[in-house]
GROMACS .gro file of C-alpha atoms in nm:
model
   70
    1UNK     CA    1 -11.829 -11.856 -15.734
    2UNK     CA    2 -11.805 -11.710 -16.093
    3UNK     CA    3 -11.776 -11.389 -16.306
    4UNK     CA    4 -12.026 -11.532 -16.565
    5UNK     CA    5 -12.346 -11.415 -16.561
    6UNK     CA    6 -12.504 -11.627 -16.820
    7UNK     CA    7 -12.568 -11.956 -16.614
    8UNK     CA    8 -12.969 -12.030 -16.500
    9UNK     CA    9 -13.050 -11.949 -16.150
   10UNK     CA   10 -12.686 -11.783 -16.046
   11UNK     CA   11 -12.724 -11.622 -15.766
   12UNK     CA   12 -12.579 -11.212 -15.745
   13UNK     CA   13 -12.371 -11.131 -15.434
   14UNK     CA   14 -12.466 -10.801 -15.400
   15UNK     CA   15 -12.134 -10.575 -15.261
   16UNK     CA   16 -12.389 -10.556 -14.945
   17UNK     CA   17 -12.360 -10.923 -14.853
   18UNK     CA   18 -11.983 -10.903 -14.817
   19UNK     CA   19 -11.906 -10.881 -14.448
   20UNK     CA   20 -11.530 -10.864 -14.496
   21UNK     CA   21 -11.356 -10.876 -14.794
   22UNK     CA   22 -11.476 -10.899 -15.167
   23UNK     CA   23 -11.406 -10.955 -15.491
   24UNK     CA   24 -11.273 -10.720 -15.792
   25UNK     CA   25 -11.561 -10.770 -16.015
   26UNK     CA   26 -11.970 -10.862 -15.987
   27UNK     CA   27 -11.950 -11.215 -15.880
   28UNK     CA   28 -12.243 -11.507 -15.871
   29UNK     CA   29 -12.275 -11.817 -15.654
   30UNK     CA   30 -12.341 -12.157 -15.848
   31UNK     CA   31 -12.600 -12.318 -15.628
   32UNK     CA   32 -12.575 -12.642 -15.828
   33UNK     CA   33 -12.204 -12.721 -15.746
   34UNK     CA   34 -12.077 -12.889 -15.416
   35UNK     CA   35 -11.659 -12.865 -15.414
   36UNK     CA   36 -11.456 -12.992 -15.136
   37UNK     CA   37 -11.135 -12.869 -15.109
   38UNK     CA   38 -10.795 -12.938 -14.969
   39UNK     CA   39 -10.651 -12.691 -14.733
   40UNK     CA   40 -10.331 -12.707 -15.040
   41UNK     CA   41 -10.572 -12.570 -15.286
   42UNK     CA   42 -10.676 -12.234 -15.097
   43UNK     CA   43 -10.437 -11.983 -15.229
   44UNK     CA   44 -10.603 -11.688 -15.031
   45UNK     CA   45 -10.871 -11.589 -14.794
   46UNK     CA   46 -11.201 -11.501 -15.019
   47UNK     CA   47 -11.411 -11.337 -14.731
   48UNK     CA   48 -11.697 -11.408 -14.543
   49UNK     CA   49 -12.083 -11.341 -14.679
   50UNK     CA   50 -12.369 -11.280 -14.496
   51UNK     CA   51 -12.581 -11.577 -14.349
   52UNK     CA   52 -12.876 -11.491 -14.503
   53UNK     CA   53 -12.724 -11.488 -14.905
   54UNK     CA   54 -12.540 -11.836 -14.761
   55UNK     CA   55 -12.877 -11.976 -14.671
   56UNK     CA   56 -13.039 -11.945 -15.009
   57UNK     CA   57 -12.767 -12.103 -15.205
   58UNK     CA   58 -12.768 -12.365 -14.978
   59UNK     CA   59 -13.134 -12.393 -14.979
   60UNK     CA   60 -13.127 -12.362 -15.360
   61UNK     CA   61 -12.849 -12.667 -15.364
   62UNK     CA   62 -13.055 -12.882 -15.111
   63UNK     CA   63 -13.369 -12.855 -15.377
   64UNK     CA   64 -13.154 -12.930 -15.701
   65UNK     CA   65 -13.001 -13.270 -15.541
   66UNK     CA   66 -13.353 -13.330 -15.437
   67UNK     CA   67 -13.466 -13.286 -15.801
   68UNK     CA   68 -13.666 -13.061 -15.732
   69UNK     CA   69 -13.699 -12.705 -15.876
   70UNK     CA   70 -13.834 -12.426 -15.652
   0.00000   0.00000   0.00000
């Protein structure tokens, strides 16, 4: 997740795809980044999007490690 908007392909989480909680500003999803991270690193709870905006990253990752570009 990022603040910048000038990336290709970011994708907008509209204030309508946050179930519970948010963030302060306009915020994109990088669909081309996979992090993994240690239960240590997680400062505080984010919140929790809506399936269907968590789908289309994901779908959007799955097609850049396939090298493709739909």
């Amino acid at each position: 997740m990022t603040t910048k908007d000038w990336y290709d392909r970011l994708v907008p989480i509209p204030e309508r795809a946050w179930i519970n909680g948010g963030t302060p500003e306009p915020s994109n999803l990088v669909p081309w980044t996979v992090h993994t991270l240690d239960e240590a690193d997680i400062e505080f709870w984010q919140g929790t999007l809506e399936a269907s905006l968590v789908d289309q990253v994901t779908s959007t990752l799955t097609s850049y490690l396939a090298g493709r570009s739909d």
